[in-house]
mmCIF file of C-alpha atoms and ligand atoms in Angstrom:
data_model
loop_
_atom_site.group_PDB
_atom_site.id
_atom_site.type_symbol
_atom_site.label_atom_id
_atom_site.label_comp_id
_atom_site.label_asym_id
_atom_site.label_seq_id
_atom_site.Cartn_x
_atom_site.Cartn_y
_atom_site.Cartn_z
ATOM 1 C CA MET A 1 -0.242 -0.205 -0.146
ATOM 2 C CA ARG A 2 1.073 3.490 -1.233
ATOM 3 C CA ILE A 3 0.047 5.936 1.869
ATOM 4 C CA LEU A 4 0.060 10.068 1.890
ATOM 5 C CA ILE A 5 0.671 11.367 4.966
ATOM 6 C CA ILE A 6 -0.454 15.752 4.791
ATOM 7 C CA GLY A 7 0.955 17.387 7.505
ATOM 8 C CA ASN A 8 4.899 18.554 8.880
ATOM 9 C CA GLY A 9 4.501 18.193 13.043
ATOM 10 C CA GLY A 10 5.872 16.014 15.431
ATOM 11 C CA ARG A 11 1.862 14.359 15.492
ATOM 12 C CA GLU A 12 2.945 13.139 11.682
ATOM 13 C CA HIS A 13 6.360 12.097 11.714
ATOM 14 C CA ALA A 14 4.845 9.530 15.012
ATOM 15 C CA ILE A 15 1.739 8.857 12.207
ATOM 16 C CA THR A 16 4.788 8.330 9.606
ATOM 17 C CA TRP A 17 6.886 6.417 12.185
ATOM 18 C CA LYS A 18 3.852 4.021 13.204
ATOM 19 C CA ILE A 19 2.640 3.294 9.979
ATOM 20 C CA TYR A 20 6.365 2.842 8.991
ATOM 21 C CA ASN A 21 7.155 0.021 11.550
ATOM 22 C CA GLU A 22 4.073 -1.757 11.305
ATOM 23 C CA GLY A 23 5.624 -1.913 7.821
ATOM 24 C CA TYR A 24 5.044 0.099 4.408
ATOM 25 C CA LYS A 25 7.344 1.283 3.572
ATOM 26 C CA ASP A 26 6.366 3.175 0.514
ATOM 27 C CA LEU A 27 5.577 6.738 2.618
ATOM 28 C CA PHE A 28 5.187 9.366 1.126
ATOM 29 C CA CYS A 29 4.309 13.037 3.222
ATOM 30 C CA ILE A 30 2.921 16.298 2.403
ATOM 31 C CA PRO A 31 5.192 18.433 3.478
ATOM 32 C CA GLY A 32 7.003 16.544 6.058
ATOM 33 C CA ASN A 33 10.475 17.826 7.554
ATOM 34 C CA ALA A 34 13.550 16.851 7.723
ATOM 35 C CA GLY A 35 12.664 13.782 10.017
ATOM 36 C CA ILE A 36 9.997 11.969 8.157
ATOM 37 C CA SER A 37 12.471 12.506 5.155
ATOM 38 C CA ASP A 38 14.373 10.068 6.544
ATOM 39 C CA ILE A 39 11.160 7.171 6.217
ATOM 40 C CA ALA A 40 9.002 8.833 3.829
ATOM 41 C CA GLU A 41 8.966 11.322 0.820
ATOM 42 C CA CYS A 42 8.385 14.337 1.014
ATOM 43 C CA ALA A 43 7.215 16.668 -1.436
ATOM 44 C CA ASP A 44 7.237 20.521 -1.266
ATOM 45 C CA ILE A 45 3.309 21.067 -1.382
ATOM 46 C CA LYS A 46 0.716 23.260 0.998
ATOM 47 C CA VAL A 47 -1.487 21.509 2.609
ATOM 48 C CA ASN A 48 -4.007 23.820 1.386
ATOM 49 C CA GLU A 49 -3.276 23.232 -1.674
ATOM 50 C CA PHE A 50 -5.986 20.525 -2.612
ATOM 51 C CA ASP A 51 -5.530 20.155 -6.470
ATOM 52 C CA LYS A 52 -1.533 19.967 -5.789
ATOM 53 C CA VAL A 53 -2.602 17.333 -2.849
ATOM 54 C CA LYS A 54 -4.448 15.590 -5.713
ATOM 55 C CA ASP A 55 -2.248 15.665 -8.736
ATOM 56 C CA PHE A 56 0.749 14.462 -6.288
ATOM 57 C CA CYS A 57 -1.367 11.456 -5.363
ATOM 58 C CA LEU A 58 -2.594 10.551 -9.191
ATOM 59 C CA GLU A 59 0.518 10.875 -10.117
ATOM 60 C CA LYS A 60 1.836 8.895 -7.089
ATOM 61 C CA ARG A 61 -0.834 6.529 -6.982
ATOM 62 C CA ILE A 62 -1.553 6.320 -3.947
ATOM 63 C CA ASP A 63 -4.027 4.381 -2.352
ATOM 64 C CA PHE A 64 -4.575 5.797 0.906
ATOM 65 C CA VAL A 65 -4.494 9.037 3.007
ATOM 66 C CA VAL A 66 -4.023 10.309 6.040
ATOM 67 C CA VAL A 67 -5.221 13.670 7.638
ATOM 68 C CA GLY A 68 -2.724 15.242 10.510
ATOM 69 C CA PRO A 69 -3.788 18.653 11.096
ATOM 70 C CA ASP A 70 -7.551 20.649 11.322
ATOM 71 C CA ASN A 71 -6.752 23.177 9.412
ATOM 72 C CA PRO A 72 -7.246 21.437 6.086
ATOM 73 C CA LEU A 73 -9.875 18.512 7.343
ATOM 74 C CA ALA A 74 -11.740 21.936 8.466
ATOM 75 C CA ASP A 75 -11.511 22.888 4.954
ATOM 76 C CA GLY A 76 -12.635 20.364 3.888
ATOM 77 C CA ILE A 77 -9.798 17.651 2.409
ATOM 78 C CA VAL A 78 -10.809 14.229 3.042
ATOM 79 C CA ASP A 79 -13.603 15.200 0.327
ATOM 80 C CA TYR A 80 -12.108 16.793 -1.481
ATOM 81 C CA LEU A 81 -10.037 14.324 -2.197
ATOM 82 C CA GLU A 82 -12.874 11.071 -1.954
ATOM 83 C CA SER A 83 -14.263 13.509 -4.783
ATOM 84 C CA PHE A 84 -11.377 11.883 -7.368
ATOM 85 C CA GLY A 85 -11.470 8.686 -5.788
ATOM 86 C CA ILE A 86 -8.543 8.915 -3.252
ATOM 87 C CA LYS A 87 -9.164 6.809 -0.110
ATOM 88 C CA THR A 88 -8.495 9.559 2.389
ATOM 89 C CA PHE A 89 -8.547 8.933 6.446
ATOM 90 C CA GLY A 90 -10.489 11.274 8.295
ATOM 91 C CA PRO A 91 -13.811 14.041 9.030
ATOM 92 C CA THR A 92 -15.284 15.527 6.055
ATOM 93 C CA LYS A 93 -15.436 19.078 6.762
ATOM 94 C CA ASP A 94 -19.061 18.905 8.190
ATOM 95 C CA ALA A 95 -18.110 16.552 10.881
ATOM 96 C CA ALA A 96 -14.612 18.067 11.471
ATOM 97 C CA MET A 97 -17.574 21.251 12.392
ATOM 98 C CA ILE A 98 -17.156 19.376 15.824
ATOM 99 C CA GLU A 99 -14.166 20.959 15.957
ATOM 100 C CA SER A 100 -13.595 24.067 13.883
ATOM 101 C CA SER A 101 -16.935 25.002 15.076
ATOM 102 C CA LYS A 102 -16.996 25.502 19.115
ATOM 103 C CA ALA A 103 -20.322 26.767 18.595
ATOM 104 C CA PHE A 104 -21.944 23.914 17.288
ATOM 105 C CA ALA A 105 -19.827 21.404 19.681
ATOM 106 C CA LYS A 106 -21.364 22.621 22.886
ATOM 107 C CA ASP A 107 -25.303 23.023 20.971
ATOM 108 C CA LEU A 108 -24.360 19.084 19.491
ATOM 109 C CA MET A 109 -22.977 18.527 23.435
ATOM 110 C CA LYS A 110 -26.699 19.921 24.822
ATOM 111 C CA LYS A 111 -28.517 17.941 22.316
ATOM 112 C CA TYR A 112 -27.243 14.637 22.856
ATOM 113 C CA GLY A 113 -26.784 15.097 26.253
ATOM 114 C CA ILE A 114 -23.003 15.156 26.891
ATOM 115 C CA GLU A 115 -21.402 17.257 30.119
ATOM 116 C CA THR A 116 -20.213 20.114 29.545
ATOM 117 C CA ALA A 117 -20.101 23.403 30.815
ATOM 118 C CA ARG A 118 -22.779 25.760 31.017
ATOM 119 C CA TYR A 119 -22.750 28.032 27.616
ATOM 120 C CA GLU A 120 -23.763 31.355 25.397
ATOM 121 C CA VAL A 121 -23.081 32.476 22.310
ATOM 122 C CA PHE A 122 -22.892 35.264 20.508
ATOM 123 C CA THR A 123 -22.638 37.329 16.961
ATOM 124 C CA ASN A 124 -22.334 40.102 17.905
ATOM 125 C CA TYR A 125 -20.237 42.223 19.732
ATOM 126 C CA GLU A 126 -23.166 44.276 21.896
ATOM 127 C CA ASP A 127 -24.100 41.540 23.213
ATOM 128 C CA ALA A 128 -21.570 39.529 24.285
ATOM 129 C CA TYR A 129 -20.594 43.254 26.049
ATOM 130 C CA LYS A 130 -23.620 42.729 28.031
ATOM 131 C CA PHE A 131 -23.417 39.517 28.915
ATOM 132 C CA VAL A 132 -20.310 40.035 30.785
ATOM 133 C CA ASN A 133 -21.821 42.914 32.424
ATOM 134 C CA GLN A 134 -24.024 41.609 34.240
ATOM 135 C CA ILE A 135 -21.457 38.078 35.498
ATOM 136 C CA SER A 136 -20.926 39.000 38.961
ATOM 137 C CA LYS A 137 -18.871 35.633 39.398
ATOM 138 C CA TYR A 138 -14.764 34.361 37.730
ATOM 139 C CA PRO A 139 -13.162 33.327 35.970
ATOM 140 C CA ILE A 140 -14.865 33.048 33.089
ATOM 141 C CA VAL A 141 -13.512 31.269 29.427
ATOM 142 C CA ILE A 142 -14.001 33.213 26.449
ATOM 143 C CA LYS A 143 -13.797 31.547 23.185
ATOM 144 C CA ALA A 144 -13.375 32.237 19.672
ATOM 145 C CA ASP A 145 -15.667 30.144 17.462
ATOM 146 C CA GLY A 146 -13.285 28.606 14.839
ATOM 147 C CA LEU A 147 -9.923 27.372 14.525
ATOM 148 C CA ALA A 148 -7.213 29.565 16.582
ATOM 149 C CA LEU A 149 -4.221 28.139 16.677
ATOM 150 C CA GLY A 150 -4.334 26.374 20.221
ATOM 151 C CA LYS A 151 -4.923 30.333 21.378
ATOM 152 C CA GLY A 152 -8.554 31.535 21.095
ATOM 153 C CA VAL A 153 -9.609 30.079 24.330
ATOM 154 C CA ILE A 154 -8.407 33.022 26.934
ATOM 155 C CA ILE A 155 -9.522 32.742 30.603
ATOM 156 C CA ALA A 156 -10.720 35.743 31.800
ATOM 157 C CA ASN A 157 -10.313 36.931 36.032
ATOM 158 C CA THR A 158 -12.158 39.945 35.681
ATOM 159 C CA ASN A 159 -14.538 42.180 34.155
ATOM 160 C CA GLN A 160 -11.753 44.198 32.464
ATOM 161 C CA GLU A 161 -9.860 41.225 31.124
ATOM 162 C CA ALA A 162 -12.863 39.694 29.651
ATOM 163 C CA VAL A 163 -14.415 43.020 28.270
ATOM 164 C CA GLU A 164 -10.910 42.975 26.573
ATOM 165 C CA ALA A 165 -10.517 39.175 25.317
ATOM 166 C CA LEU A 166 -14.653 40.284 23.598
ATOM 167 C CA ASP A 167 -12.486 43.396 22.140
ATOM 168 C CA LEU A 168 -9.758 40.814 20.561
ATOM 169 C CA ILE A 169 -11.343 38.406 19.079
ATOM 170 C CA MET A 170 -14.513 40.338 18.006
ATOM 171 C CA LYS A 171 -13.435 44.130 17.625
ATOM 172 C CA GLU A 172 -9.631 43.744 16.291
ATOM 173 C CA ARG A 173 -10.200 40.343 14.986
ATOM 174 C CA VAL A 174 -7.000 38.970 15.653
ATOM 175 C CA PHE A 175 -8.276 35.067 15.268
ATOM 176 C CA GLY A 176 -9.299 36.313 11.527
ATOM 177 C CA ASN A 177 -13.240 34.701 10.632
ATOM 178 C CA ALA A 178 -12.873 32.366 13.739
ATOM 179 C CA GLY A 179 -13.382 35.332 15.819
ATOM 180 C CA ASN A 180 -17.410 35.768 14.057
ATOM 181 C CA LYS A 181 -19.240 34.172 16.992
ATOM 182 C CA VAL A 182 -17.764 33.837 20.815
ATOM 183 C CA VAL A 183 -18.488 31.038 23.341
ATOM 184 C CA ILE A 184 -18.802 32.325 27.231
ATOM 185 C CA GLU A 185 -18.810 29.742 29.739
ATOM 186 C CA ASP A 186 -17.929 29.054 32.938
ATOM 187 C CA TYR A 187 -14.917 27.796 34.631
ATOM 188 C CA LEU A 188 -14.930 23.855 35.258
ATOM 189 C CA ILE A 189 -12.296 23.105 37.782
ATOM 190 C CA GLY A 190 -10.500 20.047 38.226
ATOM 191 C CA GLU A 191 -6.995 18.458 36.339
ATOM 192 C CA GLU A 192 -6.792 18.113 32.395
ATOM 193 C CA VAL A 193 -7.170 14.834 30.416
ATOM 194 C CA SER A 194 -7.263 13.952 26.762
ATOM 195 C CA VAL A 195 -9.434 11.097 25.559
ATOM 196 C CA PHE A 196 -8.951 9.684 22.157
ATOM 197 C CA VAL A 197 -10.722 7.057 19.567
ATOM 198 C CA VAL A 198 -11.204 6.941 15.893
ATOM 199 C CA SER A 199 -14.484 6.137 14.916
ATOM 200 C CA ASP A 200 -16.490 4.136 11.599
ATOM 201 C CA GLY A 201 -18.894 7.431 11.591
ATOM 202 C CA LYS A 202 -20.095 4.468 14.355
ATOM 203 C CA ASP A 203 -18.463 2.598 16.333
ATOM 204 C CA ILE A 204 -15.645 3.043 18.168
ATOM 205 C CA VAL A 205 -12.469 2.107 19.081
ATOM 206 C CA PRO A 206 -11.250 3.408 21.709
ATOM 207 C CA LEU A 207 -7.385 4.403 21.965
ATOM 208 C CA THR A 208 -5.759 5.495 25.631
ATOM 209 C CA THR A 209 -5.494 8.687 27.424
ATOM 210 C CA ALA A 210 -2.422 11.208 27.290
ATOM 211 C CA ARG A 211 -2.630 15.173 29.422
ATOM 212 C CA ASP A 212 -0.849 17.337 27.429
ATOM 213 C CA HIS A 213 0.768 20.838 29.079
ATOM 214 C CA LYS A 214 -0.171 23.831 27.058
ATOM 215 C CA LYS A 215 1.607 26.408 29.071
ATOM 216 C CA ALA A 216 5.157 27.257 28.443
ATOM 217 C CA PHE A 217 7.165 27.211 30.995
ATOM 218 C CA ASP A 218 7.081 25.661 34.632
ATOM 219 C CA GLY A 219 4.485 25.000 36.529
ATOM 220 C CA ASP A 220 1.866 25.417 33.604
ATOM 221 C CA LYS A 221 2.481 29.492 33.464
ATOM 222 C CA GLY A 222 3.510 31.717 30.637
ATOM 223 C CA PRO A 223 1.262 31.528 27.183
ATOM 224 C CA ASN A 224 -0.577 28.695 26.170
ATOM 225 C CA THR A 225 1.039 26.675 23.088
ATOM 226 C CA GLY A 226 0.076 24.144 20.816
ATOM 227 C CA GLY A 227 1.582 22.193 23.758
ATOM 228 C CA MET A 228 5.856 21.829 25.630
ATOM 229 C CA GLY A 229 4.943 17.990 26.194
ATOM 230 C CA ALA A 230 2.847 14.937 27.036
ATOM 231 C CA PHE A 231 2.244 11.889 29.082
ATOM 232 C CA SER A 232 -0.079 8.628 28.732
ATOM 233 C CA PRO A 233 -1.741 6.874 30.227
ATOM 234 C CA SER A 234 -2.486 9.081 32.676
ATOM 235 C CA LYS A 235 -2.735 7.694 35.927
ATOM 236 C CA LEU A 236 -6.191 9.562 36.969
ATOM 237 C CA VAL A 237 -7.945 7.391 33.974
ATOM 238 C CA ASN A 238 -8.994 4.103 36.078
ATOM 239 C CA LYS A 239 -10.951 1.492 33.531
ATOM 240 C CA ALA A 240 -14.609 2.780 35.124
ATOM 241 C CA VAL A 241 -13.734 6.386 34.838
ATOM 242 C CA PHE A 242 -12.729 5.673 31.051
ATOM 243 C CA GLU A 243 -15.943 3.358 30.281
ATOM 244 C CA ASP A 244 -17.552 6.140 31.815
ATOM 245 C CA ILE A 245 -16.217 8.528 29.203
ATOM 246 C CA LEU A 246 -16.825 5.806 26.465
ATOM 247 C CA GLU A 247 -19.916 5.871 26.219
ATOM 248 C CA ASN A 248 -20.962 9.127 27.624
ATOM 249 C CA ILE A 249 -18.525 11.355 25.885
ATOM 250 C CA MET A 250 -17.336 9.447 22.776
ATOM 251 C CA LEU A 251 -19.772 7.279 21.948
ATOM 252 C CA ARG A 252 -22.237 10.165 22.608
ATOM 253 C CA ALA A 253 -20.547 12.283 20.142
ATOM 254 C CA VAL A 254 -20.406 9.837 17.053
ATOM 255 C CA TYR A 255 -24.128 9.296 18.514
ATOM 256 C CA GLY A 256 -25.399 12.909 17.805
ATOM 257 C CA MET A 257 -22.787 13.492 14.738
ATOM 258 C CA ARG A 258 -24.840 10.911 12.600
ATOM 259 C CA LYS A 259 -27.914 11.863 14.345
ATOM 260 C CA GLU A 260 -26.768 15.032 12.608
ATOM 261 C CA GLY A 261 -25.980 14.177 9.396
ATOM 262 C CA ARG A 262 -22.178 14.589 9.676
ATOM 263 C CA PRO A 263 -21.379 10.653 10.316
ATOM 264 C CA PHE A 264 -17.626 11.159 12.431
ATOM 265 C CA LYS A 265 -15.652 9.047 10.486
ATOM 266 C CA GLY A 266 -11.412 9.721 12.183
ATOM 267 C CA VAL A 267 -10.203 10.070 14.958
ATOM 268 C CA LEU A 268 -11.932 11.940 17.634
ATOM 269 C CA TYR A 269 -10.241 13.629 20.430
ATOM 270 C CA GLY A 270 -12.016 14.577 24.190
ATOM 271 C CA GLY A 271 -10.081 17.716 25.844
ATOM 272 C CA LEU A 272 -12.055 16.738 29.117
ATOM 273 C CA ILE A 273 -11.984 18.699 33.182
ATOM 274 C CA LEU A 274 -12.040 15.754 35.400
ATOM 275 C CA THR A 275 -14.296 17.940 38.109
ATOM 276 C CA GLU A 276 -16.070 16.888 41.452
ATOM 277 C CA GLU A 277 -19.401 16.336 39.454
ATOM 278 C CA GLY A 278 -17.347 13.742 36.769
ATOM 279 C CA PRO A 279 -15.492 14.280 33.544
ATOM 280 C CA LYS A 280 -16.742 17.338 30.927
ATOM 281 C CA VAL A 281 -16.356 18.640 28.265
ATOM 282 C CA LEU A 282 -13.957 21.409 27.608
ATOM 283 C CA GLU A 283 -13.685 20.861 23.407
ATOM 284 C CA PHE A 284 -13.468 18.344 20.920
ATOM 285 C CA ASN A 285 -11.198 17.760 18.337
ATOM 286 C CA ALA A 286 -11.461 15.592 14.811
ATOM 287 C CA ARG A 287 -7.689 14.859 15.042
ATOM 288 C CA PHE A 288 -4.982 13.447 17.023
ATOM 289 C CA GLY A 289 -3.428 15.744 19.799
ATOM 290 C CA ASP A 290 0.655 16.959 19.124
ATOM 291 C CA PRO A 291 2.202 16.529 20.884
ATOM 292 C CA GLU A 292 -0.665 13.562 22.233
ATOM 293 C CA ALA A 293 0.426 11.156 19.125
ATOM 294 C CA GLN A 294 3.921 11.862 19.957
ATOM 295 C CA VAL A 295 3.090 9.712 23.248
ATOM 296 C CA ILE A 296 0.184 7.289 21.962
ATOM 297 C CA LEU A 297 1.890 6.443 18.743
ATOM 298 C CA PRO A 298 5.084 4.132 20.649
ATOM 299 C CA LEU A 299 2.755 2.672 23.517
ATOM 300 C CA MET A 300 0.289 1.482 20.727
ATOM 301 C CA LYS A 301 0.907 -2.285 19.554
ATOM 302 C CA SER A 302 -1.990 -2.858 17.238
ATOM 303 C CA GLU A 303 -1.689 -2.117 14.069
ATOM 304 C CA LEU A 304 -2.241 1.846 13.354
ATOM 305 C CA ILE A 305 -2.712 1.362 9.421
ATOM 306 C CA GLU A 306 -5.596 -1.724 9.310
ATOM 307 C CA ILE A 307 -7.675 0.611 11.744
ATOM 308 C CA MET A 308 -7.822 3.188 10.226
ATOM 309 C CA VAL A 309 -8.677 1.958 6.909
ATOM 310 C CA LYS A 310 -11.722 0.087 8.630
ATOM 311 C CA ALA A 311 -12.447 3.387 10.546
ATOM 312 C CA ARG A 312 -12.853 5.250 6.655
ATOM 313 C CA GLU A 313 -14.626 1.348 5.268
ATOM 314 C CA GLY A 314 -17.424 1.992 8.508
ATOM 315 C CA ASN A 315 -16.481 -1.174 9.963
ATOM 316 C CA LEU A 316 -14.148 -1.196 13.164
ATOM 317 C CA LYS A 317 -16.958 -2.882 15.144
ATOM 318 C CA GLY A 318 -15.172 -5.424 17.225
ATOM 319 C CA ILE A 319 -11.641 -4.358 17.417
ATOM 320 C CA GLU A 320 -9.157 -4.202 20.082
ATOM 321 C CA PRO A 321 -6.750 -1.772 19.898
ATOM 322 C CA LYS A 322 -3.438 -3.066 22.951
ATOM 323 C CA PHE A 323 -1.481 -1.066 23.745
ATOM 324 C CA ASP A 324 1.957 -1.914 26.172
ATOM 325 C CA GLU A 325 2.009 -1.586 29.652
ATOM 326 C CA GLY A 326 4.303 1.736 30.823
ATOM 327 C CA TYR A 327 4.146 4.789 30.459
ATOM 328 C CA SER A 328 5.413 7.170 27.542
ATOM 329 C CA LEU A 329 6.927 10.841 28.341
ATOM 330 C CA CYS A 330 7.424 13.875 25.575
ATOM 331 C CA VAL A 331 9.228 16.792 25.974
ATOM 332 C CA VAL A 332 9.278 19.195 23.019
ATOM 333 C CA LEU A 333 12.300 21.061 22.427
ATOM 334 C CA VAL A 334 11.401 24.783 20.534
ATOM 335 C CA SER A 335 13.365 28.304 20.137
ATOM 336 C CA ARG A 336 13.870 29.932 22.738
ATOM 337 C CA GLY A 337 10.225 32.825 22.427
ATOM 338 C CA TYR A 338 8.306 30.931 21.276
ATOM 339 C CA PRO A 339 4.567 31.349 21.402
ATOM 340 C CA ASP A 340 5.741 34.544 20.027
ATOM 341 C CA LYS A 341 8.705 35.706 18.759
ATOM 342 C CA TYR A 342 12.095 33.246 17.781
ATOM 343 C CA ASP A 343 14.636 33.054 15.500
ATOM 344 C CA ILE A 344 15.171 29.990 13.178
ATOM 345 C CA GLY A 345 18.091 28.859 11.529
ATOM 346 C CA PHE A 346 20.757 27.154 14.161
ATOM 347 C CA GLU A 347 22.174 23.530 13.335
ATOM 348 C CA ILE A 348 20.682 21.160 16.000
ATOM 349 C CA ASN A 349 23.544 18.432 17.254
ATOM 350 C CA GLY A 350 23.640 15.455 19.712
ATOM 351 C CA PHE A 351 21.458 12.968 18.174
ATOM 352 C CA GLU A 352 24.076 10.708 17.447
ATOM 353 C CA ASN A 353 25.160 11.138 21.035
ATOM 354 C CA LEU A 354 21.417 8.930 21.832
ATOM 355 C CA ASP A 355 20.579 6.045 23.687
ATOM 356 C CA LYS A 356 18.537 3.052 20.864
ATOM 357 C CA GLY A 357 15.555 3.617 23.024
ATOM 358 C CA THR A 358 14.495 7.127 22.309
ATOM 359 C CA ILE A 359 12.556 7.983 19.720
ATOM 360 C CA VAL A 360 12.871 11.874 18.485
ATOM 361 C CA PHE A 361 10.292 13.035 16.377
ATOM 362 C CA HIS A 362 11.027 16.322 14.298
ATOM 363 C CA ALA A 363 8.322 19.028 14.054
ATOM 364 C CA ASN A 364 9.981 22.303 12.662
ATOM 365 C CA THR A 365 13.469 21.483 11.346
ATOM 366 C CA LYS A 366 15.129 21.284 7.950
ATOM 367 C CA LYS A 367 17.173 19.457 5.842
ATOM 368 C CA GLU A 368 20.620 21.745 4.854
ATOM 369 C CA ASN A 369 24.185 20.850 3.155
ATOM 370 C CA GLY A 370 23.700 17.889 4.885
ATOM 371 C CA LYS A 371 22.991 19.093 8.672
ATOM 372 C CA ILE A 372 19.925 19.140 10.294
ATOM 373 C CA LYS A 373 18.231 23.255 11.512
ATOM 374 C CA THR A 374 15.751 24.763 13.587
ATOM 375 C CA ALA A 375 12.661 25.996 10.939
ATOM 376 C CA GLY A 376 10.108 27.223 13.567
ATOM 377 C CA GLY A 377 9.136 27.216 16.926
ATOM 378 C CA ARG A 378 8.250 23.676 18.009
ATOM 379 C CA VAL A 379 11.463 21.632 16.671
ATOM 380 C CA LEU A 380 12.033 18.081 18.244
ATOM 381 C CA ASN A 381 9.545 15.966 20.570
ATOM 382 C CA VAL A 382 11.810 13.949 22.703
ATOM 383 C CA VAL A 383 10.542 10.409 23.542
ATOM 384 C CA ARG A 384 11.141 7.872 26.098
ATOM 385 C CA LYS A 385 8.788 4.182 26.844
ATOM 386 C CA GLU A 386 9.765 3.470 30.105
ATOM 387 C CA LYS A 387 7.546 0.835 33.022
ATOM 388 C CA THR A 388 7.084 3.825 35.709
ATOM 389 C CA LEU A 389 5.933 7.598 34.235
ATOM 390 C CA LYS A 390 8.856 8.443 36.706
ATOM 391 C CA GLU A 391 11.907 6.790 34.928
ATOM 392 C CA ALA A 392 10.211 7.665 31.931
ATOM 393 C CA LYS A 393 10.802 11.398 32.888
ATOM 394 C CA GLU A 394 14.496 10.783 33.928
ATOM 395 C CA LYS A 395 15.827 9.098 31.270
ATOM 396 C CA VAL A 396 13.884 11.255 28.958
ATOM 397 C CA TYR A 397 15.229 14.173 30.365
ATOM 398 C CA GLU A 398 18.964 12.460 30.037
ATOM 399 C CA GLU A 399 18.292 12.595 26.917
ATOM 400 C CA VAL A 400 17.159 16.126 26.183
ATOM 401 C CA ARG A 401 20.188 17.720 28.058
ATOM 402 C CA LYS A 402 22.633 15.695 24.802
ATOM 403 C CA ILE A 403 21.192 17.938 22.139
ATOM 404 C CA ASN A 404 21.452 20.691 21.759
ATOM 405 C CA PHE A 405 21.159 23.994 19.356
ATOM 406 C CA GLU A 406 21.621 26.974 19.833
ATOM 407 C CA ASN A 407 18.424 29.358 21.688
ATOM 408 C CA ILE A 408 17.101 25.882 23.229
ATOM 409 C CA PHE A 409 14.509 25.962 25.180
ATOM 410 C CA TYR A 410 11.895 23.635 26.706
ATOM 411 C CA ARG A 411 9.607 22.549 30.266
ATOM 412 C CA THR A 412 10.851 20.701 33.497
ATOM 413 C CA ASP A 413 8.747 19.278 34.595
ATOM 414 C CA ILE A 414 6.418 17.516 32.776
ATOM 415 C CA GLY A 415 4.862 14.164 34.309
ATOM 416 C CA ASP A 416 5.300 15.660 37.359
ATOM 417 C CA LYS A 417 1.253 16.389 37.872
ATOM 418 C CA GLU A 418 1.785 12.294 38.056
ATOM 419 C CA ILE A 419 4.614 11.567 40.024
ATOM 420 C CA ASP A 420 4.405 10.526 43.432
HETATM 421 N N1 LIG B 1 -1.927 19.158 21.785
HETATM 422 C C1 LIG B 1 -3.049 20.122 21.817
HETATM 423 C C2 LIG B 1 -3.247 19.959 20.242
HETATM 424 O O1 LIG B 1 -3.262 18.975 19.925
HETATM 425 O O2 LIG B 1 -4.616 20.580 19.806
#
């Protein structure tokens, strides 16, 4: 089978690596990165150039496409490629709305009895402004409706901060059309976990849980990022909690999407919070998380590609994936200054000193004159799989210290949330 993976992050490197290790060597990636190019033929095409992606698929006789990131899914890449007879894994544009419109997702949850925070949706600034001026209990959460590179969720601790958030999203339009609507919701208290399943539109194959570290600095301080590290699984989600989440959240969402005429085929990612009243949904995403994929896929013993092919065919019933015992942990190495301003183009050294058991998934890297250089904010993901979370953390940081590039930065506390 000739397989094309779309995307260029650590998530896409992890997906490509997993499929490669399943024995599939005819791999292609658009656009890919320096690490992916070691195991797949990469093409310098932008993920939003759908016609070029289609031409590439036809020219290279691609049998199956896997889409990694949210933007092309929201823009309908699956519908587009399928319309040319190219088999593609991922939700259609209509189904990807579970991620690309927060208001749609909240209405879906309300309609199908999925636990989530109380909320209101506003399409007009004045109404939203009046509403926040009546609120007496803070913090509250203000979300831009559309995709905003993980930056569209603002926690407002005071009325002034709430008004500033509204100004930013609806007046200054810093997230463009993603700010056409806002969702204003209650702030929920609890620990955040991510749950992943693959759905064929009807049934689900449960994968596992993971925990992301979204803030830039130790102690969950600083600005939100795409993710500075992750580990899997979460000890907070025992078997009973997992089953409850699968039945009352993930399956209900899949059922609701089908009832709404938007059958969801793809990876469904529940961003949840474990409150005193039980698990509630913060958001749904229509794809693997990044860096969650980097910790989930190394633990997965079953064939990912088989699950993806069957999901697309609507044929997942009865599949029970197997995962390794133990834990995996990922630390993301970034360019200092990320997620704001940073410099790129620095040579990365030290790969040759790493232990055999260490996996490095590249994100923004490129090859230049035989050297590997930094090419963006998130640069590398260093991953280890060990018996305990504590061992995984110790080993990853030992390995991280062997890698260097100018302006390297990383959090030093990944995993501490659940290390006893
Ligand atoms: N790690 C967060 C995300 O992928 O959206």
